[in-house]
Coordinates of C-alpha atoms in Angstrom, one line a residue:
X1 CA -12.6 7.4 -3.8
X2 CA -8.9 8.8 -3.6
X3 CA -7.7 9.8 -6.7
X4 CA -4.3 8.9 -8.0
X5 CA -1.4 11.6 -8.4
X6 CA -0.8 11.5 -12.0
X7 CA 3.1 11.4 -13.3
X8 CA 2.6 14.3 -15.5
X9 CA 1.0 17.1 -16.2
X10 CA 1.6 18.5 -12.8
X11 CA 2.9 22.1 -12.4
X12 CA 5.9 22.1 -10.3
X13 CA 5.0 23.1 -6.7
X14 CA 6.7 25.3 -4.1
X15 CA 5.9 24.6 -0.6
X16 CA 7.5 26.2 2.6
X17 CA 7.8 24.6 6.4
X18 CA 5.2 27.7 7.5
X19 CA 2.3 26.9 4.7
X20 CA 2.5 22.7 4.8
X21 CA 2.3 22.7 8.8
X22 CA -0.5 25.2 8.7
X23 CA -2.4 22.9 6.9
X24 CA -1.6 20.0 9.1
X25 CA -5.2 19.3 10.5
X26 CA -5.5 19.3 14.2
X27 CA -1.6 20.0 14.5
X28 CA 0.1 21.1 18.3
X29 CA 0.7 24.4 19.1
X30 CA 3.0 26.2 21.5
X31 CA 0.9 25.9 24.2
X32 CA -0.3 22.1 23.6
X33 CA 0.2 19.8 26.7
X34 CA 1.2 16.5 27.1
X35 CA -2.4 15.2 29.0
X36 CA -1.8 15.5 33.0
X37 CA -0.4 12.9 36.0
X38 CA -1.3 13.7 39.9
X39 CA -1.7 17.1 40.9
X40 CA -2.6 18.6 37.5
X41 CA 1.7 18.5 36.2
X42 CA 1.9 17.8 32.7
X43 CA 2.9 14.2 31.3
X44 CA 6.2 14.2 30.5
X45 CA 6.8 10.2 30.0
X46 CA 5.0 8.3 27.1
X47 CA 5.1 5.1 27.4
X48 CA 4.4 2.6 24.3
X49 CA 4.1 -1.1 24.3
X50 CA 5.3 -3.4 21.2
X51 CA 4.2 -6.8 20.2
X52 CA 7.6 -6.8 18.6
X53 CA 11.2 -6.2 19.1
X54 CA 13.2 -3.9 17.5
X55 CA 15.5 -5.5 14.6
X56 CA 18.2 -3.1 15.1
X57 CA 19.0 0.3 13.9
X58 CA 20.1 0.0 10.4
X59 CA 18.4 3.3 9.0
X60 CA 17.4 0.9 5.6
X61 CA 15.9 -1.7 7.5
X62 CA 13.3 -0.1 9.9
X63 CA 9.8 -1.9 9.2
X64 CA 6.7 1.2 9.5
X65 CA 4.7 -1.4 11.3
X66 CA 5.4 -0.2 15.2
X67 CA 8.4 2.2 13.6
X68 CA 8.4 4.3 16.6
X69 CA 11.7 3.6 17.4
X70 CA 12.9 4.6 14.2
X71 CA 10.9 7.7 13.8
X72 CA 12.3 8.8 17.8
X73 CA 15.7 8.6 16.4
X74 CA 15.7 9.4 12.9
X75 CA 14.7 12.3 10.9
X76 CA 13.7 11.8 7.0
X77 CA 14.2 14.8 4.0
X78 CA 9.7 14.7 4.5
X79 CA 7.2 13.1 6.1
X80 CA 4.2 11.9 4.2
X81 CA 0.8 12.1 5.4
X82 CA -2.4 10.2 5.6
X83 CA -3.5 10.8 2.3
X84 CA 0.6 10.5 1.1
X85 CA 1.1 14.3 0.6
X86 CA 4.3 15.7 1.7
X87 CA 5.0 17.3 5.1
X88 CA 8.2 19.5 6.2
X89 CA 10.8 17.3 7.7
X90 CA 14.4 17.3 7.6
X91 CA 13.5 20.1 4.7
X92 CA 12.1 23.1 5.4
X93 CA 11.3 24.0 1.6
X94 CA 10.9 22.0 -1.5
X95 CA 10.4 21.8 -5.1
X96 CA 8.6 19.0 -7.2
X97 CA 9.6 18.5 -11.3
X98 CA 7.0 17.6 -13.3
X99 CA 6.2 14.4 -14.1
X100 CA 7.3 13.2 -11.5
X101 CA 11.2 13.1 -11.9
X102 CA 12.7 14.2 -8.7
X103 CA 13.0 17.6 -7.2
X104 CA 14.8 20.1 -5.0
X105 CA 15.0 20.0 -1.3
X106 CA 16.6 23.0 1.3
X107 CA 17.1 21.8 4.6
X108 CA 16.6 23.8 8.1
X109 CA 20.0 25.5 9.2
X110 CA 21.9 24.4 12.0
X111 CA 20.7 20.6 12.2
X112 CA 22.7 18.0 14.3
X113 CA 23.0 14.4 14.6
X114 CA 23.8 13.2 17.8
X115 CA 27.1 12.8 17.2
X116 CA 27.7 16.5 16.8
X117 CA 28.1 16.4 13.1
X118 CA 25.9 18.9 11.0
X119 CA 22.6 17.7 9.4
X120 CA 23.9 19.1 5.7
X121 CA 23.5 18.3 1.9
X122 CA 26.3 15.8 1.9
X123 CA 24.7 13.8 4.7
X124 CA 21.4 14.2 3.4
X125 CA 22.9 12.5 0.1
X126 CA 25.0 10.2 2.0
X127 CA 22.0 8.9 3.3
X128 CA 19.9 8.2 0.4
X129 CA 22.7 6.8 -1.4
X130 CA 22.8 4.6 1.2
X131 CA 19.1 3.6 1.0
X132 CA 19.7 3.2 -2.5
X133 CA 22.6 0.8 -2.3
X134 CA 21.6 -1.3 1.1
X135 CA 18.9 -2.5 2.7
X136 CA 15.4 -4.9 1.8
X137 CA 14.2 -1.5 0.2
X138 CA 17.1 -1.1 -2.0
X139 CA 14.9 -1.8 -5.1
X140 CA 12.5 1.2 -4.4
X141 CA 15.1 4.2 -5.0
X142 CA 17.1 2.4 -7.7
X143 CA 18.0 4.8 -10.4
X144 CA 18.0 8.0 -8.4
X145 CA 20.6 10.4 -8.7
X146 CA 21.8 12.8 -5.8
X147 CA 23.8 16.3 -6.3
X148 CA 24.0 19.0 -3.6
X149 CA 23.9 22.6 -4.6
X150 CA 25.6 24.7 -1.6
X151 CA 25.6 23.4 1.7
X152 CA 21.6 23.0 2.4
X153 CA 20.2 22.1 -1.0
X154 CA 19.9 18.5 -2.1
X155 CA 18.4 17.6 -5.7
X156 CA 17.2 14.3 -6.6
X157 CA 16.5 12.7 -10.3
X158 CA 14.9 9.8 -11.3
X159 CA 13.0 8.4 -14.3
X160 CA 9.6 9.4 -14.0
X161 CA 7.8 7.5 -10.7
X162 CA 4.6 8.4 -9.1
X163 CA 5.5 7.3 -6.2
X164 CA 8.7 9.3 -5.8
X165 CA 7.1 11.1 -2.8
X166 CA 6.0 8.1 -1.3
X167 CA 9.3 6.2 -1.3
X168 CA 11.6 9.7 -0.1
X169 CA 9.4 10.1 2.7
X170 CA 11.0 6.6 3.8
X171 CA 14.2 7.4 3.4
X172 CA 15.6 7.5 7.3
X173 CA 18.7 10.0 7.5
X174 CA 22.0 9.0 9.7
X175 CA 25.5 10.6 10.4
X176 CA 27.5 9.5 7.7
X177 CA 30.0 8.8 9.8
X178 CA 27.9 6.2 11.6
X179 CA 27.1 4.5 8.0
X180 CA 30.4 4.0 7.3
X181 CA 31.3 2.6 10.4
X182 CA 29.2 -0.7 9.7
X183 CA 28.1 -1.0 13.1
X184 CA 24.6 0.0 12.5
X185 CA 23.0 -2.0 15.1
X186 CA 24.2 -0.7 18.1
X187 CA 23.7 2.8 19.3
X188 CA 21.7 4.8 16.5
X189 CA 22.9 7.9 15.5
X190 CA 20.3 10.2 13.6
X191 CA 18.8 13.9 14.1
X192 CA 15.8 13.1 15.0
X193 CA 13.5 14.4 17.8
X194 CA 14.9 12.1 20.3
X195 CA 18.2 10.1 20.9
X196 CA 18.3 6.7 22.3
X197 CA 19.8 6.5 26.4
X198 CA 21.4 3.7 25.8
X199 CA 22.1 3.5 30.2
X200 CA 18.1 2.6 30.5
X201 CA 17.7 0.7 27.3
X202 CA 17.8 -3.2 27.5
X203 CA 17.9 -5.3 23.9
X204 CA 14.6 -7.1 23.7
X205 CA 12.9 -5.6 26.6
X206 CA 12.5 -1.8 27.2
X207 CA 14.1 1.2 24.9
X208 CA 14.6 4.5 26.5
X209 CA 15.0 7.8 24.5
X210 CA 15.3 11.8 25.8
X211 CA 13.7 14.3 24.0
X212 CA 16.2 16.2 21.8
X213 CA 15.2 19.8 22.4
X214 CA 17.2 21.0 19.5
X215 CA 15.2 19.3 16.9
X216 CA 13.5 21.7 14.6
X217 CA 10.2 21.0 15.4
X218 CA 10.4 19.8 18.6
X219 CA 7.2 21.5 19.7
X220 CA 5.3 18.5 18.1
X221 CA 6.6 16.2 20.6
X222 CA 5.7 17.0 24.1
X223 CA 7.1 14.7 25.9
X224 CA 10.3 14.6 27.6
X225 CA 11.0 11.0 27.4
X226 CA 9.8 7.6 25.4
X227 CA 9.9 4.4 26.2
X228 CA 9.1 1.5 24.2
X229 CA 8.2 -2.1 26.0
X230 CA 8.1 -4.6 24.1
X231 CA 5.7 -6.9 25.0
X232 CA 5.0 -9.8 22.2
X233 CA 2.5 -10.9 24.5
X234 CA -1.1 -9.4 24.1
X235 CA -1.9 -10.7 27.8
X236 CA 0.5 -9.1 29.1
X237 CA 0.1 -6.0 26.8
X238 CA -3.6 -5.3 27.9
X239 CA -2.9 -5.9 31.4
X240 CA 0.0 -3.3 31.0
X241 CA -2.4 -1.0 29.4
X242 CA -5.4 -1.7 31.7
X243 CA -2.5 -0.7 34.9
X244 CA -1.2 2.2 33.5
X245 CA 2.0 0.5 32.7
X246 CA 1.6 1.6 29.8
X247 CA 0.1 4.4 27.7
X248 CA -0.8 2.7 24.2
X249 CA -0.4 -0.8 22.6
X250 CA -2.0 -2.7 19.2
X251 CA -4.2 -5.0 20.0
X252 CA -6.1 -7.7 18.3
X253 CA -9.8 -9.0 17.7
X254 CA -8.4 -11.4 21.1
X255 CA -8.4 -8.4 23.3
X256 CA -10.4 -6.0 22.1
X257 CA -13.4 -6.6 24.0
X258 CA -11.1 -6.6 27.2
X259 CA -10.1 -2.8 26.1
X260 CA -13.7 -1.6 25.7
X261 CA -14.7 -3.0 29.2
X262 CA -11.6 -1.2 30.7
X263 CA -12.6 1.8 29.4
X264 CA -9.7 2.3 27.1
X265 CA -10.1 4.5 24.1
X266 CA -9.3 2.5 20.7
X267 CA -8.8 3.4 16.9
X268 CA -9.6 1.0 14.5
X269 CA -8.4 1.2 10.6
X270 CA -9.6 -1.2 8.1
X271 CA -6.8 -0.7 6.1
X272 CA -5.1 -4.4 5.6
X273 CA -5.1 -7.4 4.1
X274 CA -3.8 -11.3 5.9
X275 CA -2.6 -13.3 2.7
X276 CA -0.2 -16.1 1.9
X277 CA 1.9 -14.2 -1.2
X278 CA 2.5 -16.7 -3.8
X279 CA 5.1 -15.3 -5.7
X280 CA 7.1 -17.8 -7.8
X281 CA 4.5 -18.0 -9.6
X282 CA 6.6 -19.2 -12.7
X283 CA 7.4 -22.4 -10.5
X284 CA 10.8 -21.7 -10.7
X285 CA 12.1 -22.6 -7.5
X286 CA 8.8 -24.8 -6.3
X287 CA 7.4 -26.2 -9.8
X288 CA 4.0 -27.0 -8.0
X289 CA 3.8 -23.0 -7.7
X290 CA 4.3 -22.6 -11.5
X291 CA 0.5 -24.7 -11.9
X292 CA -2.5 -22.5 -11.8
X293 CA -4.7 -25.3 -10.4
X294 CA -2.4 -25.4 -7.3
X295 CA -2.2 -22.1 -6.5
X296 CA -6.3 -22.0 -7.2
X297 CA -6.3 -24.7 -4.9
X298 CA -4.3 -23.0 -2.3
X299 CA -7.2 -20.4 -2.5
X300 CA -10.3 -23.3 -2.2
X301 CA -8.8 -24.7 1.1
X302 CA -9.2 -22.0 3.3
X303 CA -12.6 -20.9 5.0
X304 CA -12.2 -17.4 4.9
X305 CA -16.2 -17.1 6.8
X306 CA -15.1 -18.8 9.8
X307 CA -11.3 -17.3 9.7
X308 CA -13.3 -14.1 9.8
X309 CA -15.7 -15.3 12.7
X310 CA -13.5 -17.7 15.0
X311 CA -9.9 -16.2 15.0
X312 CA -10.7 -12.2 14.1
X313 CA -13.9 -12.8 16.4
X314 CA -16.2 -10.5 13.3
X315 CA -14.0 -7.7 13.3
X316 CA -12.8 -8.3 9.6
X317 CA -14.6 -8.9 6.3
X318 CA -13.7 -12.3 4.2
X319 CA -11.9 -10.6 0.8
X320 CA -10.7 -12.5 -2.6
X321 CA -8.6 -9.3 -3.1
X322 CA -5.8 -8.0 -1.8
X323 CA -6.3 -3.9 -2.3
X324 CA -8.0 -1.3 0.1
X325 CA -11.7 -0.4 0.0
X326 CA -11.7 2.4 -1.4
X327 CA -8.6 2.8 -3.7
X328 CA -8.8 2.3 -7.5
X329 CA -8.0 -1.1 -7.7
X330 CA -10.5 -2.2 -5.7
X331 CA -13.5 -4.1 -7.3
X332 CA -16.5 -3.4 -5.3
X333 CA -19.2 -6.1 -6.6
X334 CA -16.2 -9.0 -7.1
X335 CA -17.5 -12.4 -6.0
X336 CA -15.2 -14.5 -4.6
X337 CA -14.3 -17.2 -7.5
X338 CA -12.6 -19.5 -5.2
X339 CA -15.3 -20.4 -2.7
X340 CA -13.9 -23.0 0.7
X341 CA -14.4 -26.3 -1.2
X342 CA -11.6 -28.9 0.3
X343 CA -12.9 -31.9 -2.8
X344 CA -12.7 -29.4 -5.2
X345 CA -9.3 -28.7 -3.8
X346 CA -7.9 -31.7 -4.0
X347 CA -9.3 -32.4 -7.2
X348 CA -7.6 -29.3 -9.0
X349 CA -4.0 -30.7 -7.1
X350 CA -4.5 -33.9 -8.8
X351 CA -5.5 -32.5 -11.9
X352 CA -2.2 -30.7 -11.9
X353 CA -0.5 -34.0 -11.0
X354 CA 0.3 -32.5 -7.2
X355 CA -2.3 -35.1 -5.5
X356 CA 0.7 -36.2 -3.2
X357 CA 1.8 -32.7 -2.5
X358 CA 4.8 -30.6 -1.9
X359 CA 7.0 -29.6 0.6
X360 CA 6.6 -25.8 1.3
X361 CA 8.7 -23.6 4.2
X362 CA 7.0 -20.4 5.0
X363 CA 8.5 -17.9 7.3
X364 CA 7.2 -16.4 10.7
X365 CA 8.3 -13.8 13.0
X366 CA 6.6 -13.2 16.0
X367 CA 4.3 -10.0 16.8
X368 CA 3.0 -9.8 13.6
X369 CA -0.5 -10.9 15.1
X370 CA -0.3 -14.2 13.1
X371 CA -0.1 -16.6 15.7
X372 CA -3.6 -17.8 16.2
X373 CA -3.6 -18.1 12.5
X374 CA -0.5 -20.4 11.6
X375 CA -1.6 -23.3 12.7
X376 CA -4.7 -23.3 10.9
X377 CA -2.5 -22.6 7.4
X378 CA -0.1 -25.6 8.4
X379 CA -3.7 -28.1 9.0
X380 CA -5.5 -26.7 6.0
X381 CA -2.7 -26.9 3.5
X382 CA -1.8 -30.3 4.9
X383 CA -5.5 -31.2 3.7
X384 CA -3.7 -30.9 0.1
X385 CA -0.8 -33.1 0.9
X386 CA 0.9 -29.7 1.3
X387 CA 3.3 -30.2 4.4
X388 CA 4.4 -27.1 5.8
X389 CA 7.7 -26.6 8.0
X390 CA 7.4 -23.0 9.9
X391 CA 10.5 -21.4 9.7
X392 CA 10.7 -18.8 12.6
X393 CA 13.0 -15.3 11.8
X394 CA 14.1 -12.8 14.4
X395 CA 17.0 -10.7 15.0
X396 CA 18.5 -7.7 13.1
X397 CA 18.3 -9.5 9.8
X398 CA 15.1 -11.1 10.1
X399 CA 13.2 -8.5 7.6
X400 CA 16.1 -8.7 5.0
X401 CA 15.8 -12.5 5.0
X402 CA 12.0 -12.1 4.9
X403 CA 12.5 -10.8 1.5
X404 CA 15.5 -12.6 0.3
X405 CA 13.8 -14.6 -2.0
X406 CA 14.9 -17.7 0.2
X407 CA 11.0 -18.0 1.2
X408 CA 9.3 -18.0 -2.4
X409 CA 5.4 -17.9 0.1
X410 CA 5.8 -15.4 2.8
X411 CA 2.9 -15.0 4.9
X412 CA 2.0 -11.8 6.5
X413 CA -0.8 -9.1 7.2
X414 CA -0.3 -6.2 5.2
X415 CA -1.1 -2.8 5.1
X416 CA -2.4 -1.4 1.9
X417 CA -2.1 1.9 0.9
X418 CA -5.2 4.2 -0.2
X419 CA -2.9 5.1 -3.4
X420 CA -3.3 1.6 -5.0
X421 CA -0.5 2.4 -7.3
X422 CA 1.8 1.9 -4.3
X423 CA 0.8 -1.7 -3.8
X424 CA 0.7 -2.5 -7.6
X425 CA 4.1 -1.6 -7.1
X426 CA 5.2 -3.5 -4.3
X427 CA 3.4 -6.6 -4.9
X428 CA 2.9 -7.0 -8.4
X429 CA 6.2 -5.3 -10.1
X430 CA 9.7 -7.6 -11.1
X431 CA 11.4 -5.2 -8.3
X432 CA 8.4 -5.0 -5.9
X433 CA 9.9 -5.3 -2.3
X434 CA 7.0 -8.1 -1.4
X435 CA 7.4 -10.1 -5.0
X436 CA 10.8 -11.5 -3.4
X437 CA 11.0 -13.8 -6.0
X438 CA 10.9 -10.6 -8.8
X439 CA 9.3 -12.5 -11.6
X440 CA 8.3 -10.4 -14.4
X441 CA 5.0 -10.8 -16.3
X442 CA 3.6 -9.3 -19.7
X443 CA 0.6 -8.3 -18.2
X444 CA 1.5 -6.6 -15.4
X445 CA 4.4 -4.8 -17.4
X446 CA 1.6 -3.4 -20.0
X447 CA -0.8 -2.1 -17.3
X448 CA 1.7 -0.3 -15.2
X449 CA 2.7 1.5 -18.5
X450 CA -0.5 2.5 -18.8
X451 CA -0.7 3.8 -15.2
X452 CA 2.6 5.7 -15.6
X453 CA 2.1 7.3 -19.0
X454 CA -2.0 7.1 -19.3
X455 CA -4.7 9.9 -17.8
X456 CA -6.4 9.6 -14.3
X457 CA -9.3 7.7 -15.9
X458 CA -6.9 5.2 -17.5
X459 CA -5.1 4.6 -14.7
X460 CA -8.0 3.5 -12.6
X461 CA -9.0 1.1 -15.4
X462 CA -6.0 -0.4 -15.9
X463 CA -5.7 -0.6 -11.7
X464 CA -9.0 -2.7 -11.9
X465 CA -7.7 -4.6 -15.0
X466 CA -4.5 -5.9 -13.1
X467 CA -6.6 -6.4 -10.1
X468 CA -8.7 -9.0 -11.8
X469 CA -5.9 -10.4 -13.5
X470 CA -4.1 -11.1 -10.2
X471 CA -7.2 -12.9 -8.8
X472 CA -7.4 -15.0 -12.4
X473 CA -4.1 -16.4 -11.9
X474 CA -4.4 -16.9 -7.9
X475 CA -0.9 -15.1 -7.4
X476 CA -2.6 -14.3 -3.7
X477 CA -4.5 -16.4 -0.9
X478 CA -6.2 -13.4 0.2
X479 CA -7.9 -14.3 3.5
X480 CA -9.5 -11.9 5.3
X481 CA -9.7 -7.8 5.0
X482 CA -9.2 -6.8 8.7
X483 CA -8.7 -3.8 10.9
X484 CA -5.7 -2.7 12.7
X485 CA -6.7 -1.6 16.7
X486 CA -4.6 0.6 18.7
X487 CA -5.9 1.0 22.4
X488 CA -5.0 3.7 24.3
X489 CA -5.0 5.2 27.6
X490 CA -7.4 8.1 27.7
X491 CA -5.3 10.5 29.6
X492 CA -3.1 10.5 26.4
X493 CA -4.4 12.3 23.4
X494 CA -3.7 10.6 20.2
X495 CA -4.9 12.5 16.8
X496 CA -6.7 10.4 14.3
X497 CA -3.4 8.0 12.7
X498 CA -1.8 10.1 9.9
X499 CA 0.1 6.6 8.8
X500 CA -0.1 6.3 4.8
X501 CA 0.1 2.8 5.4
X502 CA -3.5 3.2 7.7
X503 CA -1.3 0.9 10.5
X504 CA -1.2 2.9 13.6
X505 CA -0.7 6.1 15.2
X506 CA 2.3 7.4 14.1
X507 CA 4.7 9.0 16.9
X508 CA 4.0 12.7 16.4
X509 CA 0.1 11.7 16.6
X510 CA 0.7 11.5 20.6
X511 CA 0.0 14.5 22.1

């Protein structure tokens, strides 16, 4: 089991660029190729397929599911790794307070954006002060405080957070220049390790981007161009994978058995969970929501066996809980206390005095791998008088309005951290960025006290405590616990995923 980084008692810590990448596991040396084409030349094209389009460039609004457009273009202060632990980025050298109140961060010398403007500790606060002030993650850095000290040096403080790490090694860094120009979704303009060709890049379609040779570490990327395809569907995805069209793509349970017989190397990650999120749980905008015998309900209609058999085809695991196997709030021996039972269902929505129903819009965005599975949450809610309209989001402000609020039921398949603490945070606190409706609860606020202020064994206890609390008062439809696949072609080396969130490959993992 992963143990959680306690908020205090920590020494503060020194680490340099040389020491963190030499203990980056199977990491890309000088000499590293890119795989081979015809006639033994090295691979200089990767070529990536998404089941979803890019939402524009807005450095505050970039999803990490299928982020590699974001991490091409942008760079970030560090990147975290699989197990969350920081990695050299944007800054060569840092140091961590204790107790987990910020730190100090120097920056590599000589650091561009594209736009010619220096990569320097004014734009590295610009841009955090921007992701603290704008975007669906707004919440997540509220409170911190940026100085510089000399022209590399940025220092960050903040009340103490355990996931201060976490949360900075989101933070995407742009020209300040282009984030006070308001145009954010056209042309990016970041110092990452590649810049976007804007002459061979069609909206929607296919994104183009050149290696930038002058990025610090542009050894770890070996290949002289990217291109993204976006391809929302998985037909047409596994045929482009299965041609050589393209050079990686998720896939789901649908096509998995098509990229075995091809031959295709695949990585699989048990690492998330498909749930409706029922979080106005007060009632306050849908009163029926507010009743703990319709939200049980809610739970009782679904048959999370067959969802598991029939739609993910037995590659995922029925769940009554929403965290990772594995992490500290997970409940190994918890029985499921709301078994499929339609009469029982209906009988708790009249006990609550819902036997006609509600009205209930949830929203939808393509590529999210939940099409096969909306129409059977529209017929089995319906079962409960529950009529569902399916409001469909796209475009560059689809994730904002995802978590407006406006929708007080999102449905979605998320990733789940192996640090629990991370998704008690985001799903369970007032400012969590997935409870959009930000309702506050006694019980919730007394356990993540004890998690900040208690000791390691504490903290796992009180995890587990607000894990069975959750479940109690049904603030989740958890369906099913399934595994992300990413198929690949087998020319292509791709290292073991070193995504926090256990999504996908991230982009450096391409060799």
């Amino acid at each position: 089991m992963r143990r959680t980084i306690r908020p205090a008692r920590r020494a503060v810590t020194m680490i340099t660029a040389v020491a963190a990448l030499a203990a980056l596991s199977g990491c890309t040396d000088a000499g590293s190729s890119a795989g081979s084409e015809g006639g033994g030349k090295a691979k200089t094209t990767l070529t990536l397929g998404m089941s979803q389009d890019i939402q524009g460039w807005d450095p505050t609004n970039q999803p990490s599911y299928q982020g590699w457009g974001a991490s091409a273009v942008y760079d970030t202060l560090l990147r975290c790794d699989a197990q969350g632990k920081p990695q050299p980025a944007a800054a060569k050298s840092w140091e961590l307070n204790p107790d987990n109140t910020g730190g100090t961060f120097t920056l590599h010398p000589g650091m561009k954006f594209s736009d010619g403007t220096p990569v320097n500790a004014e734009a590295a606060k610009a841009s955090i002060e921007y992701g603290r002030d704008h975007g669906a993650g707004a919440a997540r850095l509220a409170g911190w405080q940026i100085s510089t000290e000399g022209d590399l040096t940025v220092k960050i403080t903040l009340k103490p957070n355990p996931m201060f790490v976490a949360r900075l090694c989101d933070v995407r860094m742009a020209s300040p220049k282009y984030l006070a120009s308001g145009k954010l979704n056209k042309a990016p303009v970041g110092s990452g390790p590649y810049t976007l060709d804007t002459s061979a890049t069609t909206a929607g379609s296919v994104y183009t981007f050149v290696k930038n040779d002058a990025y610090w570490n542009s050894k770890t990327y070996p290949y002289k161009k990217l291109v993204l395809k976006v391809l929302t569907n998985e037909t047409a995805a596994i045929n482009a994978l299965k041609t050589g069209q393209i050079d990686g793509s998720l896939i789901t349970q649908a096509t998995y058995s098509q990229a075995e017989a091809a031959k295709l190397k695949i990585q699989s990650q048990k690492s998330q969970v498909t749930r409706l999120l029922l979080t106005d749980h007060l009632g306050k905008k849908i009163p029926a929501l507010g009743n703990l015998d319709v939200r049980r309900a809610m739970n009782m209609v679904f048959d999370k066996e067959a969802i598991a058999k029939n739609i993910y085809r037995g590659l995922a695991d029925p769940t009554a809980q929403i965290f990772r196997p594995g992490s500290e709030a997970y409940i190994d021996d918890l029985k499921d206390p709301y078994p499929f039972d339609v009469e029982a269902a209906k009988a708790l929505m009249a006990k609550a005095g819902y036997a006609d129903g509600f009205e209930l819009e949830i929203p939808f965005m393509q590529g999210q791998n939940l099409e096969p599975l909306m129409p059977v949450v529209i017929q089995q809610l319906g079962l409960l008088n529950i009529k569902v309209k399916q409001v469909n989001l796209s475009g560059p402000n689809a994730i904002g309005e995802l978590l407006s609020g406006k929708y007080p039921v999102p449905f979605w398949q998320l990733g789940n951290y192996g640090n629990s603490v991370l998704d008690i945070n985001d799903y369970l606190l007032p400012e969590g960025i997935w409870n959009v409706e930000h309702q506050k609860d006694a019980t919730v606020a007394e356990g993540w006290n004890t998690i900040l202020t208690g000791s390691a064994a504490d903290s796992a206890k009180a995890q587990q405590a607000l894990n069975r609390y959750i479940v109690d008062q049904a603030w989740f439809v958890p369906m099913v616990q399934a595994s992300m696949h990413y198929a690949y072609n087998p020319k292509v080396n791709v290292r073991p995923s070193t995504d926090p969130s256990g999504l996908h490959p991230m982009l450096w993992d391409f060799q």
